[in-house]
Coordinates of C-alpha atoms and ligand atoms in Angstrom, one line a residue:
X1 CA 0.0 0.0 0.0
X2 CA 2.4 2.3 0.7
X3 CA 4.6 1.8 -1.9
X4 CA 1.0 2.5 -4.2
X5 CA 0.5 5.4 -2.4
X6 CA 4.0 6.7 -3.2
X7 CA 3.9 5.6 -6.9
X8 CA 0.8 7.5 -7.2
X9 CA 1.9 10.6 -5.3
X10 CA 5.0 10.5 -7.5
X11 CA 2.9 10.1 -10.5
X12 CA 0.7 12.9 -9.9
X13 CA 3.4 15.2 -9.0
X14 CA 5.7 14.1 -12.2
X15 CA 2.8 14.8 -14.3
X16 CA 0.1 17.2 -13.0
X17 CA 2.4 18.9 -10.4
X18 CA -0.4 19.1 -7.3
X19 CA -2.9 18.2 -5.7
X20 CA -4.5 14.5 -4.7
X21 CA -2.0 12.8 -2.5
X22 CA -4.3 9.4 -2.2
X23 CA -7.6 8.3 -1.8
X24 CA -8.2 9.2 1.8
X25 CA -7.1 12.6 1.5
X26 CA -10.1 15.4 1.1
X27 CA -8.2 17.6 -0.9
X28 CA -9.1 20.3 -3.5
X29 CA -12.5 20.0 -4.5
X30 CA -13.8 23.1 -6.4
X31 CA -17.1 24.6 -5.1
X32 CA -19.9 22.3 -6.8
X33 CA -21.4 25.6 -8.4
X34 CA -24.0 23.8 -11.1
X35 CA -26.1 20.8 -9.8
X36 CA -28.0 19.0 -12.8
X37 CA -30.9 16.7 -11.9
X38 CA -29.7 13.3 -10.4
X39 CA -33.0 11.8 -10.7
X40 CA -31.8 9.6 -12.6
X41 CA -29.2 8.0 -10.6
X42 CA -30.7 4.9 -8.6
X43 CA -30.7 5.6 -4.5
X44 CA -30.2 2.2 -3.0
X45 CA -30.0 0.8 0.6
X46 CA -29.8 -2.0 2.9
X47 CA -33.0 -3.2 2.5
X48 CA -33.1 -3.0 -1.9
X49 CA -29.5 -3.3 -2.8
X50 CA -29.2 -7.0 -3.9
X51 CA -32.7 -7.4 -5.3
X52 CA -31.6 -4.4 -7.8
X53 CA -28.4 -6.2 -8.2
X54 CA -29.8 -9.2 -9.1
X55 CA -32.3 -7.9 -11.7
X56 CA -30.5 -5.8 -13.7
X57 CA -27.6 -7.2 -15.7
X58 CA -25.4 -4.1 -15.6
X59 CA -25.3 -1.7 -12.6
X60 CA -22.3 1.0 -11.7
X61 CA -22.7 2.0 -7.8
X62 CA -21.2 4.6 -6.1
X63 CA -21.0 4.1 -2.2
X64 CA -20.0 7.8 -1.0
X65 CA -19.8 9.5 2.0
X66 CA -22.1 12.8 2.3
X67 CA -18.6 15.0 4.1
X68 CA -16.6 13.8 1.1
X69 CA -15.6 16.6 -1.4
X70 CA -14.2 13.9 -4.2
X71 CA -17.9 12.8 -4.3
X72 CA -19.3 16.4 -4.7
X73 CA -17.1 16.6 -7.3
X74 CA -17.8 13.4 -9.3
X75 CA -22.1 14.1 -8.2
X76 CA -23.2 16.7 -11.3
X77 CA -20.7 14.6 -13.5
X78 CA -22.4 11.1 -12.0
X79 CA -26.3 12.3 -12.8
X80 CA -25.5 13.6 -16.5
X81 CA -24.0 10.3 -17.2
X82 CA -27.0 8.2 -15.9
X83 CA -28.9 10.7 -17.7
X84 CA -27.1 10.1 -20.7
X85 CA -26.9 6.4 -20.3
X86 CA -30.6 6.1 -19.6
X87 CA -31.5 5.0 -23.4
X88 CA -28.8 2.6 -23.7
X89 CA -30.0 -0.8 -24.2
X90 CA -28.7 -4.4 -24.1
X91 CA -27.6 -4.0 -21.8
X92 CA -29.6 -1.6 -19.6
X93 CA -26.9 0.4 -17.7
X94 CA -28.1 1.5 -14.2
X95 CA -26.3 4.7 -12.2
X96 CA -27.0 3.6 -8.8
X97 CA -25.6 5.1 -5.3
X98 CA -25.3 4.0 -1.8
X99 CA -24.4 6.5 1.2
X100 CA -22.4 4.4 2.7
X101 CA -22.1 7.0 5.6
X102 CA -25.7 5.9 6.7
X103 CA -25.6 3.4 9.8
X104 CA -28.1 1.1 7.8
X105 CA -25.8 0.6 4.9
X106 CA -22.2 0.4 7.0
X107 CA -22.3 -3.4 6.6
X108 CA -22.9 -3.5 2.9
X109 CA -20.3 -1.2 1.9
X110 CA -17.6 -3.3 4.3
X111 CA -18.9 -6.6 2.6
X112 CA -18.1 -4.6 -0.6
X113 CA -15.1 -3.8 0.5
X114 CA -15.4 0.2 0.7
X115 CA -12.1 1.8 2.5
X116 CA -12.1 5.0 0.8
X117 CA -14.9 7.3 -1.2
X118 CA -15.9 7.4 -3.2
X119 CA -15.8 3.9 -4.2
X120 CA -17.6 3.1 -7.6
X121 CA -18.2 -0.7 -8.5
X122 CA -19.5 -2.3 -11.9
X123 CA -22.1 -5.3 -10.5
X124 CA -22.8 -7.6 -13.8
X125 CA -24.7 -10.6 -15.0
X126 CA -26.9 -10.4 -11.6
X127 CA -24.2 -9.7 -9.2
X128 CA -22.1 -12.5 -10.7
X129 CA -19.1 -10.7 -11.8
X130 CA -17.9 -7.4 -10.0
X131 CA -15.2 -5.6 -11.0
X132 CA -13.6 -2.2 -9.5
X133 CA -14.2 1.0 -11.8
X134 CA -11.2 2.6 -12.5
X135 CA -12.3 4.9 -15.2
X136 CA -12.9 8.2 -16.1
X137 CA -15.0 10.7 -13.3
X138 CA -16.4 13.1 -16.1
X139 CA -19.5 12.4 -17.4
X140 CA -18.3 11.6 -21.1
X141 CA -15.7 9.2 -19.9
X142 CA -18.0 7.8 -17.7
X143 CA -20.5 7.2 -20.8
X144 CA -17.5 6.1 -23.1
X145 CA -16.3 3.6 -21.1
X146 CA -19.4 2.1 -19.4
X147 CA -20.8 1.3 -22.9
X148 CA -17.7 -0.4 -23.6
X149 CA -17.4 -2.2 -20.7
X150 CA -21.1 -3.4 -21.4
X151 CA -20.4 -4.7 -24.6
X152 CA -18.6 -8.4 -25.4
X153 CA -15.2 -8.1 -23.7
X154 CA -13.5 -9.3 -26.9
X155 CA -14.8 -8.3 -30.9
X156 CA -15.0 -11.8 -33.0
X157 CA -13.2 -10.5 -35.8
X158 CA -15.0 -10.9 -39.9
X159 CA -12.5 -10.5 -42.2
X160 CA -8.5 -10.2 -42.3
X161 CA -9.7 -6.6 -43.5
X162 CA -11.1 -5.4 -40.2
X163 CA -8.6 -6.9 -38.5
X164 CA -5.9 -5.1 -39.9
X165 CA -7.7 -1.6 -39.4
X166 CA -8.4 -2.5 -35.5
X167 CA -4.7 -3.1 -35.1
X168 CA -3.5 0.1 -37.1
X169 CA -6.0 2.5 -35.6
X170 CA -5.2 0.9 -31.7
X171 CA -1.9 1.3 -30.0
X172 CA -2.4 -2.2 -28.7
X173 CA -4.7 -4.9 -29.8
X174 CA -4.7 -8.5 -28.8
X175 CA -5.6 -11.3 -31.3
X176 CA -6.8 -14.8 -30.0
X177 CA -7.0 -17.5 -32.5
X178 CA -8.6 -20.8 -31.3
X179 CA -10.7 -23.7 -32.5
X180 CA -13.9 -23.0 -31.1
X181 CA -15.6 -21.1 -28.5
X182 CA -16.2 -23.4 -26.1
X183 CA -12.1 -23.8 -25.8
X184 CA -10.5 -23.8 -22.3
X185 CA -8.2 -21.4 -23.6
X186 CA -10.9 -19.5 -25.1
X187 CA -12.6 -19.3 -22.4
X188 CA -10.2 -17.9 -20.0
X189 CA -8.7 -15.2 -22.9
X190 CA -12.5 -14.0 -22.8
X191 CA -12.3 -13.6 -19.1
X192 CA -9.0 -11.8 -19.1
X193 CA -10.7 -9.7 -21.9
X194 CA -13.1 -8.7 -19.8
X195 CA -10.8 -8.0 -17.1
X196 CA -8.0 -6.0 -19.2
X197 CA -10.4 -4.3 -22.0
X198 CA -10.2 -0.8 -21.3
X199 CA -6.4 -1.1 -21.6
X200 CA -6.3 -3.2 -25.0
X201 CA -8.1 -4.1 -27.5
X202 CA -9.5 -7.4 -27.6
X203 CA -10.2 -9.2 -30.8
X204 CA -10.6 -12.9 -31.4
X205 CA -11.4 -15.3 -34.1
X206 CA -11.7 -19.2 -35.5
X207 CA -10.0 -18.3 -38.5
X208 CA -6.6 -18.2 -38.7
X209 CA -6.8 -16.6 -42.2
X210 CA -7.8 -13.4 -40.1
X211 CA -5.1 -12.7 -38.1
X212 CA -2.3 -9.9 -39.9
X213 CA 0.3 -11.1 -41.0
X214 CA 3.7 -10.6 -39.4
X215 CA 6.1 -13.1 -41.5
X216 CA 5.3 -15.5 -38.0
X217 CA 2.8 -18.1 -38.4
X218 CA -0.2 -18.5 -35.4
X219 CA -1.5 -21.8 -35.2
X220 CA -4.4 -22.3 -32.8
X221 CA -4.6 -21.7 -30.1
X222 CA -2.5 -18.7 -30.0
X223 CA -2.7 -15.2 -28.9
X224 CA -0.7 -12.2 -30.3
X225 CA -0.8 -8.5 -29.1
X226 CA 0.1 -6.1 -31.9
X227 CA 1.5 -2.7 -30.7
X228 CA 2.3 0.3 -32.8
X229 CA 6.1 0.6 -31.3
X230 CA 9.3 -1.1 -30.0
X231 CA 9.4 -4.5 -32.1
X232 CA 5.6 -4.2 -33.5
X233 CA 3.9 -7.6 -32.4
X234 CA 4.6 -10.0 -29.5
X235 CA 3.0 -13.9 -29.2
X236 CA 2.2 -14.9 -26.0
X237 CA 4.0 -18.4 -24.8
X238 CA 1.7 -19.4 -21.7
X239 CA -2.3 -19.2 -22.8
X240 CA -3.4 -19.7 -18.9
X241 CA -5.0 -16.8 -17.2
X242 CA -2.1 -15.4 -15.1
X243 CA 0.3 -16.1 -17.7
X244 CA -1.6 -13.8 -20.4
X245 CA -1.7 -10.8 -17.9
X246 CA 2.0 -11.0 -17.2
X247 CA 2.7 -11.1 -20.8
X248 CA 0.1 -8.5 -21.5
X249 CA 1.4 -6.7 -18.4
X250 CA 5.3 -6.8 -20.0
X251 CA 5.0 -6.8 -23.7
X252 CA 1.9 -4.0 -23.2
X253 CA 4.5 -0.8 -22.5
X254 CA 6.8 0.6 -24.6
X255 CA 10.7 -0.4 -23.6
X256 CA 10.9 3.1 -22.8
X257 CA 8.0 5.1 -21.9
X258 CA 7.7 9.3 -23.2
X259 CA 6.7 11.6 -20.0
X260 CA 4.3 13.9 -22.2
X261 CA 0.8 15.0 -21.8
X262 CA -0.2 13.3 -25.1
X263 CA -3.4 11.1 -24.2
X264 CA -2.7 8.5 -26.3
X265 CA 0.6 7.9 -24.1
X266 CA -1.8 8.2 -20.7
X267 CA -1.9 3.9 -19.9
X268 CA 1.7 3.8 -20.8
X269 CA 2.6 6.3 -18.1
X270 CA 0.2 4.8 -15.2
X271 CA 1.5 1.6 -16.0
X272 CA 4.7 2.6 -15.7
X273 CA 4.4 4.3 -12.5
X274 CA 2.6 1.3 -11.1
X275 CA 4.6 -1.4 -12.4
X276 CA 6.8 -3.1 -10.4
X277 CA 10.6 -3.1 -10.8
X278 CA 13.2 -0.1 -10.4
X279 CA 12.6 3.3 -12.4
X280 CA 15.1 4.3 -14.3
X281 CA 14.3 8.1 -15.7
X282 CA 16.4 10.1 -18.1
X283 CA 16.0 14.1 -18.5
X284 CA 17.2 15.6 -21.5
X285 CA 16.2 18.3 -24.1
X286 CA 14.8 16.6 -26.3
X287 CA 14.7 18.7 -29.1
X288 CA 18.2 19.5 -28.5
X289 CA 21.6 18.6 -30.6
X290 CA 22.6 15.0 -29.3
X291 CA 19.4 14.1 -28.1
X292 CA 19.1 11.0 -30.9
X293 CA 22.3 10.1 -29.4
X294 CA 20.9 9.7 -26.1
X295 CA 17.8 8.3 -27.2
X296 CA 19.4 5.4 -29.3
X297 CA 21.7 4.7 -26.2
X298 CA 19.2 4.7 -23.6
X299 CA 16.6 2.3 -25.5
X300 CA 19.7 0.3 -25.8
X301 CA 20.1 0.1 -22.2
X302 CA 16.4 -0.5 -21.4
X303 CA 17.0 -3.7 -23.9
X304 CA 19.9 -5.1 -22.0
X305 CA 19.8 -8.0 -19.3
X306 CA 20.2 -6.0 -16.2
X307 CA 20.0 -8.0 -12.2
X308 CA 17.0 -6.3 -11.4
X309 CA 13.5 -5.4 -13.1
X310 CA 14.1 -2.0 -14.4
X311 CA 11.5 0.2 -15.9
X312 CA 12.8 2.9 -18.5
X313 CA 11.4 6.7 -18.9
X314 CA 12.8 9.4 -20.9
X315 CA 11.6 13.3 -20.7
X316 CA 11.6 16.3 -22.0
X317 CA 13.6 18.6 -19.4
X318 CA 11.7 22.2 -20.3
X319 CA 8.4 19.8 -20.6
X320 CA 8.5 18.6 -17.8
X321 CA 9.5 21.2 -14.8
X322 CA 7.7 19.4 -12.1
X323 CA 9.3 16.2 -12.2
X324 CA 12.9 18.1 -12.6
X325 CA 11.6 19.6 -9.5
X326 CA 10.7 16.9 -7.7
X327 CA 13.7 15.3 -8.2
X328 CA 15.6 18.4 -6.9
X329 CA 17.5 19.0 -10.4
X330 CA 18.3 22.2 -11.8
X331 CA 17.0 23.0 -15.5
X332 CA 21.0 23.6 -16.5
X333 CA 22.0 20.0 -15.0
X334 CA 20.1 18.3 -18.0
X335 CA 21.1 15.8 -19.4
X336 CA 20.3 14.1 -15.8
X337 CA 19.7 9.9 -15.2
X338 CA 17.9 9.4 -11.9
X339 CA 17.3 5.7 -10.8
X340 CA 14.5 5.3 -8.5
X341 CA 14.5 2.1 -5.9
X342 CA 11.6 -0.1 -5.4
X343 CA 11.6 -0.8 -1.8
X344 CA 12.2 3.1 -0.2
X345 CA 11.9 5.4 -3.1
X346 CA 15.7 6.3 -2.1
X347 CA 17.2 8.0 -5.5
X348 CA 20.1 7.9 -6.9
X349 CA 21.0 10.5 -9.5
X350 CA 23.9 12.1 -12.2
X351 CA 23.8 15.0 -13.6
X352 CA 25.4 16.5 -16.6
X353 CA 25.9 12.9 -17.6
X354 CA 27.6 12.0 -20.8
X355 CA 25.8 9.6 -23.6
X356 CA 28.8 7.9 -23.2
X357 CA 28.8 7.4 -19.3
X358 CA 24.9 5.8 -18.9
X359 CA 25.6 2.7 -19.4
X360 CA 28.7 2.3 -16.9
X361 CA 26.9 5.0 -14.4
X362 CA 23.3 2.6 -14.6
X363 CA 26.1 -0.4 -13.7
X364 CA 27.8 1.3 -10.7
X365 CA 24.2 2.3 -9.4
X366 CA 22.9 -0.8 -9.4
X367 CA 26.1 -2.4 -7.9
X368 CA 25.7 -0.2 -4.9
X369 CA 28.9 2.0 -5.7
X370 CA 26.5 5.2 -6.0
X371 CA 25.3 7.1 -2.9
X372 CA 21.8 8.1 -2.6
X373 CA 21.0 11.6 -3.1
X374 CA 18.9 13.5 -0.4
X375 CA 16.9 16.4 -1.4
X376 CA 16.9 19.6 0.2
X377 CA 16.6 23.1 -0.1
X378 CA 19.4 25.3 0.7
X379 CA 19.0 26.3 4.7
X380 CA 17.1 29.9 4.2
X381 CA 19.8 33.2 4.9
X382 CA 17.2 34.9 7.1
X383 CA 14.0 33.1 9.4
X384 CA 12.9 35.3 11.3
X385 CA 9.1 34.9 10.8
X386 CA 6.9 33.3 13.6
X387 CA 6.7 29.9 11.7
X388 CA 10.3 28.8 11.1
X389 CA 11.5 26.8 8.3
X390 CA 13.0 23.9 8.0
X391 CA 14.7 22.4 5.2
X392 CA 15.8 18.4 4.8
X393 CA 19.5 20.2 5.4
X394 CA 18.6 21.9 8.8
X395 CA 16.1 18.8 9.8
X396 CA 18.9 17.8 12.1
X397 CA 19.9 21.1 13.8
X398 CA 16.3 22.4 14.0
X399 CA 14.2 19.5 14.7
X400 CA 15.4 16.2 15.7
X401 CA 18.5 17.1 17.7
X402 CA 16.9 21.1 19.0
X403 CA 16.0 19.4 22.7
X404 CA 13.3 21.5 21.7
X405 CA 9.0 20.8 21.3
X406 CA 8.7 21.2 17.8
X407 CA 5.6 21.0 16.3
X408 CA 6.4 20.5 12.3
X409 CA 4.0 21.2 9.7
X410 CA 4.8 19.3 5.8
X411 CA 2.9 21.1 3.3
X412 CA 3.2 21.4 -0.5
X413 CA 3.2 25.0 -1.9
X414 CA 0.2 23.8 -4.3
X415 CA -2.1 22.6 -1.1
X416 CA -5.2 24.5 -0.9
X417 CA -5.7 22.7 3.0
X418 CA -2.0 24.0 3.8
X419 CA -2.7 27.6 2.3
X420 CA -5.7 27.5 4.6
X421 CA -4.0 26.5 7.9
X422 CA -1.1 29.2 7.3
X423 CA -2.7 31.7 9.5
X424 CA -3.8 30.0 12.0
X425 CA 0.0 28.4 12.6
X426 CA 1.4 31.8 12.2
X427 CA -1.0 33.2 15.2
X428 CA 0.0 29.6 17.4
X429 CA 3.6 30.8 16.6
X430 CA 2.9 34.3 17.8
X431 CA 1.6 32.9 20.9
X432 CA 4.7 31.1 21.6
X433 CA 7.0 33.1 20.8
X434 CA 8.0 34.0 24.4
X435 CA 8.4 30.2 25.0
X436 CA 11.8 29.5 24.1
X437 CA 10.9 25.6 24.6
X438 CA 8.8 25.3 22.0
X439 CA 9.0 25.9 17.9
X440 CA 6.3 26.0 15.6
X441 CA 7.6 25.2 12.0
X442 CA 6.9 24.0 8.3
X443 CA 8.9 21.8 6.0
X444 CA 8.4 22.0 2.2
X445 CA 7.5 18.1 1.3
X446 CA 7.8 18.5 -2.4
X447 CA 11.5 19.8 -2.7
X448 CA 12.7 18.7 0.3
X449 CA 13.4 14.8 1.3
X450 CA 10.9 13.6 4.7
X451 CA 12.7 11.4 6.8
X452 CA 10.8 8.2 6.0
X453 CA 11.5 6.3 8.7
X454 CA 10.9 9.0 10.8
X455 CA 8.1 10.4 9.8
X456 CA 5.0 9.6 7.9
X457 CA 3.7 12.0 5.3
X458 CA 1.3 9.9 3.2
X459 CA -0.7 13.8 2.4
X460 CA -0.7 17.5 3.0
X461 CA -0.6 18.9 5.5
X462 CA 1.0 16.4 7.8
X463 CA 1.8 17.8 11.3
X464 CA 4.1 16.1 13.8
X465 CA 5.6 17.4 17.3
X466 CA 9.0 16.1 17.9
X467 CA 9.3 16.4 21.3
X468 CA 12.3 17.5 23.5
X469 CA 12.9 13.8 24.8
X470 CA 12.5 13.2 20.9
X471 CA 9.2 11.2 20.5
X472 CA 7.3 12.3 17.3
X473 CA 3.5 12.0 17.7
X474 CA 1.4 13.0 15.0
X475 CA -1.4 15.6 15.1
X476 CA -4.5 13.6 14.4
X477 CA -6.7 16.8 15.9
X478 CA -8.5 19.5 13.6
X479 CA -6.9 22.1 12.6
X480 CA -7.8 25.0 14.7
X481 CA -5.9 27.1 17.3
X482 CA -6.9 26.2 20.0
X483 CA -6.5 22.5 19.6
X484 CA -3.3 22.4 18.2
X485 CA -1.6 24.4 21.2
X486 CA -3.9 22.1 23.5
X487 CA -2.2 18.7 21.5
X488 CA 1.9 21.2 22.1
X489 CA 0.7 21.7 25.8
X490 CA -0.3 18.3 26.5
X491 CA 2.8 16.4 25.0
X492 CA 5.8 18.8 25.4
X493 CA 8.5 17.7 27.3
X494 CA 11.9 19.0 28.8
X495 CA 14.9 17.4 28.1
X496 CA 16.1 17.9 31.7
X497 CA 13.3 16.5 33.3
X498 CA 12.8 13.7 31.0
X499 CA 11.7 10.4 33.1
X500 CA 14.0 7.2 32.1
X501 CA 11.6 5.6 30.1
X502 CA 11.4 8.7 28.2
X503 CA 15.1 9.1 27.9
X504 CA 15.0 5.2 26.8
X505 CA 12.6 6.7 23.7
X506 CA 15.1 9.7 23.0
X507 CA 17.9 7.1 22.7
X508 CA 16.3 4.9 20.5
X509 CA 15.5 7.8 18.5
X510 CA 19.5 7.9 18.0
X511 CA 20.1 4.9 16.1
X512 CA 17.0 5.8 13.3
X513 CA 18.9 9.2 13.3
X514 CA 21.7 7.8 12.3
X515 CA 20.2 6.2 9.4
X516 CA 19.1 9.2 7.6
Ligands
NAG601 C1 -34.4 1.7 -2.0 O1 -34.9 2.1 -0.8 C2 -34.8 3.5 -0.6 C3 -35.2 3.8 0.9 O2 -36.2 3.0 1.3 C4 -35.5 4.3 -1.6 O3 -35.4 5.7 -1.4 C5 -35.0 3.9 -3.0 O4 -35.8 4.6 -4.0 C6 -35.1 2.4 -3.1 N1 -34.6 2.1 -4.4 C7 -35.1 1.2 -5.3 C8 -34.4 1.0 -6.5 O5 -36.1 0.6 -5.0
NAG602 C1 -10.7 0.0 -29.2 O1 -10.9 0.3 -27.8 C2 -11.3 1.7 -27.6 C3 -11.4 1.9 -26.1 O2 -10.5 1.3 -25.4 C4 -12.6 1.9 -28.3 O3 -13.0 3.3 -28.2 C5 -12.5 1.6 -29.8 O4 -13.7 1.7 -30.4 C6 -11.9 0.2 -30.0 N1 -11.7 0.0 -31.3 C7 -12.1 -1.0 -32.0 C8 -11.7 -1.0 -33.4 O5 -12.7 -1.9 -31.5

């Protein structure tokens, strides 16, 4: 989960540049200024849930939360799709919605699964298959993609003819060939079809005759995903279930995925930052002198063995500010290689690198010889304002080792929630300023490294107060005054008073010190 959560976050902040930090956090929502009817989205409960399950062959449901501002947002877009959706037949689709905030439907939504809202489901066939929505949240995405989803999961194919126009108008499009229908291996490509469709394709036939030509025979059965780059076409070796997604799953992105807003490029770059495996990302300008160079070298790295799974990205430097950004690198330092690692998200990065030096500088990083680089700003000339700041370079001196109560705000510059509690930590600074035990600060999370072992910042704002005696306890309060200096008053300590069990704490906080 956590490892999602930071994929995600580093996804959304590579490409977007704000907001959204994961599912749980309420962040962002614009005012909900233009309600259209919902009356036709189907309110369920408790008490009619699985009859309406069971009778209808095709229903989306939304369980939601009345206090959540992700399900304001995705209402007015919910009702015009049901609207929209309200003539399509064979299959009916049904909008339907379940608040389940309500006491009465708290059970349901935990059989369902519900953890965070809003949580949208697709119930099929009667309740027989259920599968997660992880589609669009605007109304004509919604539409687009519910109407595919309720059609066959896989297009039998007519005619060589149409083949070959589904595979050169669709980046990726997977062929099945097999004997007849009621085929084991049939069978199961149909279920991972339905599974995988909004991400390929799906095509299938009984007639090898159909299937494009590549200079590679098919016999049945046989399936083939055709893509429109690296080497063109792929054949899968193992037909079962699991062994078609993991061939879909590796074959499916390019060797080296383009960080670019184009849509067409969109499932690419999720399943890139998803994927398992190491992330190996290479800045350059692209439209620069040498940048073929690097290009031909680094897709020649991404095709070599390596020890470890290693995903390759390559970027536009001027494109793509946020990510150079994030990774703390200067727009002059370009052409830059940054290896990400799987387990910690601890980078490892060279700047100004020469085509010539990737390969051997990739080697030396994944043999351990390189040290990880830690982000920071550089420690501010003046701070003199109530809340002080802290940088990933002053962490040390400021918080963990001040024998001071510092309570430690992480915010990102982009946070609306962070913009909103500025005031109110400036005032609580105000009011302790006299008290030369205690600190209030703030700590830039986007261009500055958190401690992860230390602390956890899974969102913005995050608060923590290290403590004198150096225990870090996290602010779990709201976000007003008065509360937070209650949570500082309650749980400061003094260094010279600390009690041995408290001192035992500080100690222990030594040794994950050390392992900054
Ligand atoms: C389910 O029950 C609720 C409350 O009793 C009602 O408002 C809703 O319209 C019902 N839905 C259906 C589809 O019968
Ligand atoms: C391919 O899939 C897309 C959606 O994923 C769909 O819009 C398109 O119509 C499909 N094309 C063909 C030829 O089936």
């Amino acid at each position: 989960m956590e490892k999602m959560m930071f994929a995600v976050v580093l996804f959304v902040a590579l490409l977007m540049g704000h907001v959204h930090m994961g599912v749980s956090s309420e962040a962002e929502a614009p005012p909900v200024v233009d309600v259209p009817s919902d009356v036709d989205v189907v309110v369920l409960d408790a008490s009619n849930f699985t009859q309406t399950i069971e009778e209808n062959a095709f229903v989306l449901v939304e369980f939601y939360a009345p206090w959540c501002g992700h399900c304001k947002r995705l209402a007015p877009e919910y009702a015009k799709a049901a609207t929209e959706l309200k003539s399509h037949d064979h299959p009916k689709i049904i909008l339907a919605k379940v608040d389940a905030n309500d006491e009465q439907n708290k059970e349901l939504a935990s059989l369902h699964g519900v953890q965070g809202f809003p949580t949208l489901k697709v119930f099929r066939d009667g309740g027989e298959s259920v599968r997660h929505y992880n589609g669009p949240r605007d109304a004509q995405g919604i539409v687009a993609y519910l109407k595919q989803m309720a059609g066959p999961p896989s297009h039998l194919l007519s005619s060589l003819e149409e083949a070959e126009i589904i595979v050169k108008e669709n980046p990726l499009t997977v062929v099945g060939v097999f004997n007849d229908l009621e085929n084991t291996e049939c069978q199961e490509f149909l279920s991972v079809a339905d599974e995988l469709r909004s991400e390929y394709n799906f095509t299938h036939t009984f007639d090898t005759s159909y299937v494009p030509k590549t200079g590679v025979d098919l016999s049945a059965p046989a399936v083939r995903l055709y893509k429109n780059f690296d080497e063109g076409f792929n054949d899968a070796s193992d037909l079962s279930p699991d062994g078609l997604k993991s061939f879909l799953d590796a074959k499916g992105v390019p060797l080296v995925v383009e960080m670019n807003k184009d849509p067409a490029n969109h499932a690419a770059l999720v399943k890139f930052f998803n994927g398992v495996g190491t992330k190996v990302f290479l800045f350059l300008d692209l439209k620069g002198e040498g940048a073929d160079e690097y290009r031909t070298a680094y897709h020649n790295l991404a095709k070599a063995p390596h020890s470890k799974v290693l995903k390759f990205l390559i970027a536009d430097a001027a494109e793509n500010e946020n990510a150079l950004k994030f990774f703390g690198i200067k727009e002059d330092k370009v052409p830059a290689i940054v290896v990400q690692g799987e387990s910690n998200g601890e980078q490892y990065l060279a700047l100004d690198i020469k085509v010539s030096e990737l390969d051997h500088w990739l080697q030396d990083c994944l043999d351990g010889k390189v040290e990880a680089h830690v982000k920071s700003d550089e420690i501010p000339e003046t701070n003199d304002e109530p809340v002080k700041v802290v940088v990933r370079k002053s962490l040390n001196d400021m918080v963990l080792e001040s024998g001071k109560n510092v309570l430690l705000e992480f915010y990102a510059p982009w946070c609306g929630h962070c913009k909103k509690l500025a005031p109110t930590l400036e005032e609580l600074a105000i009011d302790f300023k006299d008290d030369d035990k205690v600190v209030i600060a703030k700590f830039d999370g986007t261009t500055n490294d958190v401690p992860r072992k230390i602390f956890e910042v899974k969102g913005f704002p995050t608060l923590y107060l290290h403590t004198a005696n150096g225990e870090n306890i996290p602010y779990k309060g709201d976000r007003s005054k008065a509360d937070l200096a209650e949570f500082v008053n309650k749980h400061r300590s003094d260094r010279s008073d600390a009690s041995p069990e408290l001192s035992a704490v500080a100690s222990s906080e030594e040794t994950t010190r050390d392992e900054l």
